[in-house]
PDB file of C-alpha atoms in Angstrom:
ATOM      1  CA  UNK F 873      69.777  80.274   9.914  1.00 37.00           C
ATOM      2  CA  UNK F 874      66.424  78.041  10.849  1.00 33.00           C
ATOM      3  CA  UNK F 875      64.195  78.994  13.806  1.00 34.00           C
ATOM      4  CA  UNK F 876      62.223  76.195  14.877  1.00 31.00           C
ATOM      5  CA  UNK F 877      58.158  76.522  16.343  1.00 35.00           C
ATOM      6  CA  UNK F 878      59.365  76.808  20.008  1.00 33.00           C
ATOM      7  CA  UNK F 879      61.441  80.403  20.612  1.00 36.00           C
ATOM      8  CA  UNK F 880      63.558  79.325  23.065  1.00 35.00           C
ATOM      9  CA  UNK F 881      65.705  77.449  21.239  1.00 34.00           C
ATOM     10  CA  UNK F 882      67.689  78.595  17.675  1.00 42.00           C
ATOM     11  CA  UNK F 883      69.226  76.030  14.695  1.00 45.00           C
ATOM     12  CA  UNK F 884      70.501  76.903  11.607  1.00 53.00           C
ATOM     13  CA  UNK F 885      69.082  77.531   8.092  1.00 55.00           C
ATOM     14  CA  UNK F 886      70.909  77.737   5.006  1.00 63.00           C
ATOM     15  CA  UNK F 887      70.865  81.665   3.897  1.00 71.00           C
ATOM     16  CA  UNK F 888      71.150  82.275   0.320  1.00 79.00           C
ATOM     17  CA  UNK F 889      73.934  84.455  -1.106  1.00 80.00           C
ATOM     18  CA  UNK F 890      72.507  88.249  -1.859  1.00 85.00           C
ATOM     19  CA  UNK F 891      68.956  87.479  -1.651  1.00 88.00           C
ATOM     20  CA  UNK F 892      66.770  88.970   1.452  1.00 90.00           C
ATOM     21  CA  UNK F 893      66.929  87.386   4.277  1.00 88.00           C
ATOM     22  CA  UNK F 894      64.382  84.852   5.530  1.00 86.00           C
ATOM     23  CA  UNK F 895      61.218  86.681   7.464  1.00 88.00           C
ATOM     24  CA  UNK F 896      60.719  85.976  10.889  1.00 87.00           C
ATOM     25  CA  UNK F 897      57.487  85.223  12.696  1.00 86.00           C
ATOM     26  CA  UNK F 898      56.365  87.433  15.670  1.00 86.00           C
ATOM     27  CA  UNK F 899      56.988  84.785  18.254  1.00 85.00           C
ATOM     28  CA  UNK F 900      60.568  83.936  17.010  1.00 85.00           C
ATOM     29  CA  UNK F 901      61.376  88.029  17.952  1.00 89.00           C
ATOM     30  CA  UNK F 902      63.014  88.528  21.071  1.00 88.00           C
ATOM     31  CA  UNK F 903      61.801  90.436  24.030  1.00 88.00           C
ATOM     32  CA  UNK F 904      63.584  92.328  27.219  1.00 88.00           C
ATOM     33  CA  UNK F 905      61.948  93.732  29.924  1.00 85.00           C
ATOM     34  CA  UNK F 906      61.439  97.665  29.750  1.00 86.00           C
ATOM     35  CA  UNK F 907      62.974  97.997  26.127  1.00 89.00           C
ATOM     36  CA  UNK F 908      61.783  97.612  22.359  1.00 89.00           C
ATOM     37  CA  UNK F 909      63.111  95.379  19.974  1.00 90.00           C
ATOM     38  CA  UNK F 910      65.049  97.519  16.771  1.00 91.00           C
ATOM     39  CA  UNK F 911      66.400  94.659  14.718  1.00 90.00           C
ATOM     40  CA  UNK F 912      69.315  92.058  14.340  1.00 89.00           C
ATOM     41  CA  UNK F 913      72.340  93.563  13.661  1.00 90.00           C
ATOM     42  CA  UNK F 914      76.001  92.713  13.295  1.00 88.00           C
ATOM     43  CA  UNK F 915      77.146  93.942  16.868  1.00 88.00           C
ATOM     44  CA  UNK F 916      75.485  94.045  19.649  1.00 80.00           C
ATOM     45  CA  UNK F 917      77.352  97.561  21.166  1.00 75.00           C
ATOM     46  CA  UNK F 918      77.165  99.759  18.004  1.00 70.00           C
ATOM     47  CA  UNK F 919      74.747  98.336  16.213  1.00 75.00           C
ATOM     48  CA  UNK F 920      76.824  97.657  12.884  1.00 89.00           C
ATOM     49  CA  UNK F 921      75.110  96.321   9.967  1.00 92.00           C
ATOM     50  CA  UNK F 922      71.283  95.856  10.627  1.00 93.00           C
ATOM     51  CA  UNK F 923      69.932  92.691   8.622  1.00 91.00           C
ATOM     52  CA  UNK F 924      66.356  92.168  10.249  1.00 91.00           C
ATOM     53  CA  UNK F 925      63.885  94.992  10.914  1.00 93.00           C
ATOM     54  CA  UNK F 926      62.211  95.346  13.948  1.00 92.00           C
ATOM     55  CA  UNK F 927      59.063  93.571  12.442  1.00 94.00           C
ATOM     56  CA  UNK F 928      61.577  90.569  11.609  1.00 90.00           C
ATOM     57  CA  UNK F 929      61.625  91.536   7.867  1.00 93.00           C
ATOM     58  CA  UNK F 930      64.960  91.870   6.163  1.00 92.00           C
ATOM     59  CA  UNK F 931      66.595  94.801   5.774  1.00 93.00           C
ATOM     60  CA  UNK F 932      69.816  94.091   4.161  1.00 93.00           C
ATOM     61  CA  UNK F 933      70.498  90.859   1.798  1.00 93.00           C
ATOM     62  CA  UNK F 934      72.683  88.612   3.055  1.00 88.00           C
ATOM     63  CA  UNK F 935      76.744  89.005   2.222  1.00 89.00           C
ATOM     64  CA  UNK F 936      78.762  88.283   4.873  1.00 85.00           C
ATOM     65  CA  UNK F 937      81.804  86.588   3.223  1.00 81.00           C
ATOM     66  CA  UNK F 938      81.475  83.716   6.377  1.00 77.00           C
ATOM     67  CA  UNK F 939      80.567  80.454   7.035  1.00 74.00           C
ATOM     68  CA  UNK F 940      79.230  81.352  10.136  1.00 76.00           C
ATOM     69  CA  UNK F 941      78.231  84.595  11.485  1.00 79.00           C
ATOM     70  CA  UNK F 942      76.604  86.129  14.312  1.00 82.00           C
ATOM     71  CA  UNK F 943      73.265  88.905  14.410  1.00 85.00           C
ATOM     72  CA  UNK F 944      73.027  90.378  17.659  1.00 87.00           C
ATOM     73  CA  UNK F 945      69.830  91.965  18.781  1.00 88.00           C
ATOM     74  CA  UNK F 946      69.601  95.604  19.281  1.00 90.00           C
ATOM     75  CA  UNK F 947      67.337  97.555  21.532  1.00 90.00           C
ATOM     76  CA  UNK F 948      65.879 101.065  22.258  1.00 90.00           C
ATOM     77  CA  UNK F 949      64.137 102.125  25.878  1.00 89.00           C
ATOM     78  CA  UNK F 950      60.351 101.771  26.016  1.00 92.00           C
ATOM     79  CA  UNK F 951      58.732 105.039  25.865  1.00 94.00           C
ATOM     80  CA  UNK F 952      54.999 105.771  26.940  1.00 95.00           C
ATOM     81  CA  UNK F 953      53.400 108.874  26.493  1.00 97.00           C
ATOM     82  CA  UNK F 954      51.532 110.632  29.642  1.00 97.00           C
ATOM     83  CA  UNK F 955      48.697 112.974  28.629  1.00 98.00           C
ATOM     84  CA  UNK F 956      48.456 115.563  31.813  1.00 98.00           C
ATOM     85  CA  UNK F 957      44.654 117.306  31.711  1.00 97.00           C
ATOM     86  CA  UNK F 958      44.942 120.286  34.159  1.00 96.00           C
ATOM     87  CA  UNK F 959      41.812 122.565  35.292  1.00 94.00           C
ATOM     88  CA  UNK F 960      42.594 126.302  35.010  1.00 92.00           C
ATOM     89  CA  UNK F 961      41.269 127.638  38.330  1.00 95.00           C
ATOM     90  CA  UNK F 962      43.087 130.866  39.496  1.00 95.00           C
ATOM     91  CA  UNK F 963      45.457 130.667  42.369  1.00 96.00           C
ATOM     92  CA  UNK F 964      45.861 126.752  41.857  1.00 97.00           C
ATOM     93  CA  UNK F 965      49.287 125.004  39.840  1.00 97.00           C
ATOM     94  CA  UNK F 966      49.165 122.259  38.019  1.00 98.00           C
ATOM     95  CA  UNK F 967      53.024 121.144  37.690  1.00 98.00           C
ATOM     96  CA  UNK F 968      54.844 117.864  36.964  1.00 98.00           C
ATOM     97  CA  UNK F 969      58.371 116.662  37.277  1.00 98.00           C
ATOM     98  CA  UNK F 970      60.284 114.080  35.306  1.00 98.00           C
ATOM     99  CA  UNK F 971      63.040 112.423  37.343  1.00 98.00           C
ATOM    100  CA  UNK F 972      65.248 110.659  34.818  1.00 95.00           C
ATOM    101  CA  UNK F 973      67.711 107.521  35.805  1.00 92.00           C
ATOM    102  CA  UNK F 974      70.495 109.281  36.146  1.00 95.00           C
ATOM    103  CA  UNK F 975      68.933 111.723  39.002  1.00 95.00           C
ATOM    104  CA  UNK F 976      68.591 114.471  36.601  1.00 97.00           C
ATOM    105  CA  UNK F 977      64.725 116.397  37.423  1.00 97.00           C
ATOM    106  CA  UNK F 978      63.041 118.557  34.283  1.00 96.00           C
ATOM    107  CA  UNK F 979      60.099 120.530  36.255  1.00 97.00           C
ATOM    108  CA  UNK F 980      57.000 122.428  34.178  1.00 98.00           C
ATOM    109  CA  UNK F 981      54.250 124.174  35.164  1.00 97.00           C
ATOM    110  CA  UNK F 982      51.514 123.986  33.187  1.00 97.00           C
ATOM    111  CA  UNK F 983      48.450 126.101  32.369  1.00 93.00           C
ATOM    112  CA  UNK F 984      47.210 124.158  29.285  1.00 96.00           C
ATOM    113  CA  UNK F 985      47.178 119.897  28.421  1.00 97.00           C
ATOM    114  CA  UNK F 986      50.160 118.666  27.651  1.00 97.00           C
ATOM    115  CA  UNK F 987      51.054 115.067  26.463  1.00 98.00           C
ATOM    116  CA  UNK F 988      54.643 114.353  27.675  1.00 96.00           C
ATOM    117  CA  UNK F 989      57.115 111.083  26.659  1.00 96.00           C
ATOM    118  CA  UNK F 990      58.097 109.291  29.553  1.00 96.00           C
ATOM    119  CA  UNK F 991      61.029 106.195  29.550  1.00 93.00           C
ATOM    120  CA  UNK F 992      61.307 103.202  30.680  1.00 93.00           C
ATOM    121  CA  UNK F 993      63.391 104.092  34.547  1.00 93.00           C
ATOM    122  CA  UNK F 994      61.760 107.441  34.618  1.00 96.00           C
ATOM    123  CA  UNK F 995      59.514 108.644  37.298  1.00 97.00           C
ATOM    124  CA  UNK F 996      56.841 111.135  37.007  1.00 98.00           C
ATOM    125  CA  UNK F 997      55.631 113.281  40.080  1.00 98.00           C
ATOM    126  CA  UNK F 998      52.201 115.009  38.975  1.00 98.00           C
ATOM    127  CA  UNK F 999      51.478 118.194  41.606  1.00 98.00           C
ATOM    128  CA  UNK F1000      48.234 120.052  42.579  1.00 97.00           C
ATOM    129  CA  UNK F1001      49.115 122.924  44.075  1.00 98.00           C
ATOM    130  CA  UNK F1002      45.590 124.713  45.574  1.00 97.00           C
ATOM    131  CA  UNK F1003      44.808 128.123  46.831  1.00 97.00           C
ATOM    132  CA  UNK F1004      43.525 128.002  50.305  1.00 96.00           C
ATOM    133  CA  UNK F1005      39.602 128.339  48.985  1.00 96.00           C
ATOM    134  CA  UNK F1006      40.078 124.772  47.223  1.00 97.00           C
ATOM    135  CA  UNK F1007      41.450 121.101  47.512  1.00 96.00           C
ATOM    136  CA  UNK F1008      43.525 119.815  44.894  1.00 96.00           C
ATOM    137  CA  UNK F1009      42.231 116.696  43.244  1.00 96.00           C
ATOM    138  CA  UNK F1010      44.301 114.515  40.621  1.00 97.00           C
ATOM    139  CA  UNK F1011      42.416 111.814  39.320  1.00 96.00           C
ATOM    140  CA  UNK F1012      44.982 108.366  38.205  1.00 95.00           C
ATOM    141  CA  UNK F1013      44.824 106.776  35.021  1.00 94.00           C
ATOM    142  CA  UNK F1014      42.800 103.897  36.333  1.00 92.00           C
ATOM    143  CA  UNK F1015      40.099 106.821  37.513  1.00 92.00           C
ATOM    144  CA  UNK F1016      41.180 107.073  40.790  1.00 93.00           C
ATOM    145  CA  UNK F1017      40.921 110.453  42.815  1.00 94.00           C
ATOM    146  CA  UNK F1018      43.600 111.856  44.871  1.00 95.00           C
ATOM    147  CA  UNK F1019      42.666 114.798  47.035  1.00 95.00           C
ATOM    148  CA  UNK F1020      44.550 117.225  49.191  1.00 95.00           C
ATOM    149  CA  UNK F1021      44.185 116.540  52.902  1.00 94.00           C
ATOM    150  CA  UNK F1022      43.252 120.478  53.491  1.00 95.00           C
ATOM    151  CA  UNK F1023      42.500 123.213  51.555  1.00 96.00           C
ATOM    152  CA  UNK F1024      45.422 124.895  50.274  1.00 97.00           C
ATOM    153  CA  UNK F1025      47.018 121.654  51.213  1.00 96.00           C
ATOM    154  CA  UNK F1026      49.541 120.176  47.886  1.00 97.00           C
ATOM    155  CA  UNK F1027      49.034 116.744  46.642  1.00 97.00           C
ATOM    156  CA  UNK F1028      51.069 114.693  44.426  1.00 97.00           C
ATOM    157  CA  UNK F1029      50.709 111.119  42.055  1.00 97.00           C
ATOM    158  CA  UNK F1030      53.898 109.556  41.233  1.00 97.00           C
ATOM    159  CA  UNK F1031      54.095 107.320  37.959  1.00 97.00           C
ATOM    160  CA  UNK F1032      56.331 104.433  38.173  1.00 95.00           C
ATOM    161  CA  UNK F1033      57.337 104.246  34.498  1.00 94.00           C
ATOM    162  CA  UNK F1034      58.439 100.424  35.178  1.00 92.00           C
ATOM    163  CA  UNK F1035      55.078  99.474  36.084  1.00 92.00           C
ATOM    164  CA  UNK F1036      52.988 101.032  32.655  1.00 92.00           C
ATOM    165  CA  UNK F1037      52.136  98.920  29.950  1.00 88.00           C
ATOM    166  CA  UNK F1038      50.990 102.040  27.563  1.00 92.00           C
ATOM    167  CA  UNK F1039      49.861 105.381  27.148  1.00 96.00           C
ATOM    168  CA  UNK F1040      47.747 107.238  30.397  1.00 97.00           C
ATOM    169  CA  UNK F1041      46.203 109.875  30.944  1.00 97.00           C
ATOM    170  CA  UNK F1042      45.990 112.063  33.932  1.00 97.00           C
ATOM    171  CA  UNK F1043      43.354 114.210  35.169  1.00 97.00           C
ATOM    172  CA  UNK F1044      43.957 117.327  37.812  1.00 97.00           C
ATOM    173  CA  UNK F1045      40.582 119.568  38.923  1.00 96.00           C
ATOM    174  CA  UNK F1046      40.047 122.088  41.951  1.00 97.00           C
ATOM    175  CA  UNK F1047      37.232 121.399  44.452  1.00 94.00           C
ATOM    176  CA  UNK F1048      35.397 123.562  47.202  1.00 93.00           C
ATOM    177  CA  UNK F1049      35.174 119.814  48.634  1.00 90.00           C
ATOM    178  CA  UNK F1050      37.401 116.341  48.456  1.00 87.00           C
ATOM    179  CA  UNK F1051      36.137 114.309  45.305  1.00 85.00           C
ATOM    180  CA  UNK F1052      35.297 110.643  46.110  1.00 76.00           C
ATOM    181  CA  UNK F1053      34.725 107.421  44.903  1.00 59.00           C
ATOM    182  CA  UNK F1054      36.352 106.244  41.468  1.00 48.00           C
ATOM    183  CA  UNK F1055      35.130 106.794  37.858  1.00 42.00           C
ATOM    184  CA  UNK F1056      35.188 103.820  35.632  1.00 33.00           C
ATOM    185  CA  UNK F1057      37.930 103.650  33.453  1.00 35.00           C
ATOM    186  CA  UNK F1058      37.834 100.689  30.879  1.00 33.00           C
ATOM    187  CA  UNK F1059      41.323  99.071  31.173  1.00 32.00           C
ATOM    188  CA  UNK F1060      42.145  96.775  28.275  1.00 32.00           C
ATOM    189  CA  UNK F1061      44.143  93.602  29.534  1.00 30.00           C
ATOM    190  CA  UNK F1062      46.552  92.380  26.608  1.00 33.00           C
ATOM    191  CA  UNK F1063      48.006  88.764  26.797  1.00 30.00           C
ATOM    192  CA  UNK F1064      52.030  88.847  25.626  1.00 31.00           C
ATOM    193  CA  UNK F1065      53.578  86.018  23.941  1.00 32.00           C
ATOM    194  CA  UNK F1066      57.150  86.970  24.654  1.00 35.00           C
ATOM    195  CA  UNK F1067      59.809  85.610  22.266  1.00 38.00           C
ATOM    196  CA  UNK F1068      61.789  85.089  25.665  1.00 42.00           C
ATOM    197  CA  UNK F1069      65.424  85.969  26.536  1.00 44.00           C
ATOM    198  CA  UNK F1070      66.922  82.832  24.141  1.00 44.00           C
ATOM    199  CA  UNK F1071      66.720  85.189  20.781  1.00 50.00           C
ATOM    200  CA  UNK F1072      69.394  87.975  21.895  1.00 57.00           C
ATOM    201  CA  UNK F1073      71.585  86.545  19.716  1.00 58.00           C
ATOM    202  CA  UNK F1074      70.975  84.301  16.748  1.00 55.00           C
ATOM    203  CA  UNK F1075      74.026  82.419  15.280  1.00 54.00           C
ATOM    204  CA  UNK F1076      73.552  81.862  11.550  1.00 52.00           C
ATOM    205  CA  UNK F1077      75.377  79.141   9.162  1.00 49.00           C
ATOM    206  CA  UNK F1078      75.718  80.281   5.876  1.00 46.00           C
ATOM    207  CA  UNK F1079      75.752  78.135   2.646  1.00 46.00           C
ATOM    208  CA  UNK F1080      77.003  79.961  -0.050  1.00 45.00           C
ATOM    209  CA  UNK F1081      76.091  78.887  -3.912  1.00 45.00           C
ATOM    210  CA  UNK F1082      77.602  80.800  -6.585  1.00 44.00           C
ATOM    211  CA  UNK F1083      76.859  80.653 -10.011  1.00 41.00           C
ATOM    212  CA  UNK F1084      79.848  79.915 -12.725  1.00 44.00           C
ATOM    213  CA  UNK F1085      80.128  82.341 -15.274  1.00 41.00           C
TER     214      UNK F1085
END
């Protein structure tokens, strides 16, 4: 199988019987929106027989009996962790709720920090429940505050799991007053080279040498 400079486009290399197979540079991987890239593998439903690692490395040597053959890639959800920072203040709850594809909701309450894993599809509803002496305040990952409109009054920040790019952290205090204004929050902006749709499947041509005994 060959892999020429440009992703989008695939031609074949010669493979050599039961030696590893040839590594893979990070642009030549493939990449689909809201999932992780686990490796080429024989089948594309069940996975089969895995011949390239996730890192593009070979896992298997190559023996497929063929002249031609087809690797499929295989893929596993994105998954972001969500570290939830709640202020013990008696009277107030600090709760969240995980709202899965499907429909399915997993509710908490918590009373301590808690880092929680969150897929790609899933939605996250943080709460700040308040006691009527205070507001509740929850405070985004980019440093944002969000403050109940009364005291005693609930507030809630939803997390759009489609929309992260990596691991947050949210903040949720108490207040005898609404918190304003933002706090700054460093955000670290990462430019992708994706491998684009074209690698999903690589088709590889096999030219078997075998030595006489």
């Amino acid at each position: 199988a060959s892999f020429p400079p440009t992703p989008r486009a695939l031609r074949a290399r010669a493979l050599k019987w039961h030696a590893p197979m040839q590594t893979l540079q990070k642009n030549e991987l493939p990449t689909k929106d809201g999932y992780v890239f686990i490796g080429y593998y024989t089948d594309k439903e069940t996975k089969g027989t895995q011949y390239y690692t996730k890192e593009g490395k070979s896992a298997k040597n190559w023996d497929i009996d063929n002249e031609t053959a087809t690797l499929y890639a295989n893929w596993a959800k994105s998954e972001y962790k969500v570290t939830i920072k709640p202020t013990a203040v008696s009277g107030c709850s600090t709760s969240y709720t995980i709202t899965a594809t499907d429909g399915k909701q997993t509710s908490e309450t918590l009373t301590a920090e808690k880092t929680i894993t969150l897929k790609y599809g899933e939605k996250l509803t943080v709460k700040a429940a308040p006691s009527s002496s205070y507001f509740g305040v929850i405070t985004d990952e980019k440093g944002t505050h969000h403050n109940s409109t009364a005291k005693g009054s609930a507030v809630t920040y939803d997390v759009d799991s489609t929309k992260l790019t990596g691991d947050i952290t949210i903040g949720v205090t108490y207040s005898t007053n609404p918190v304003t204004g933002d706090e700054f929050n460093p955000i670290l902006w990462v430019l992708a080279l994706s491998a684009g749709a074209a690698g999903a499947a690589v088709t590889l041509i096999a030219k078997k040498k075998r030595t006489q005994h």
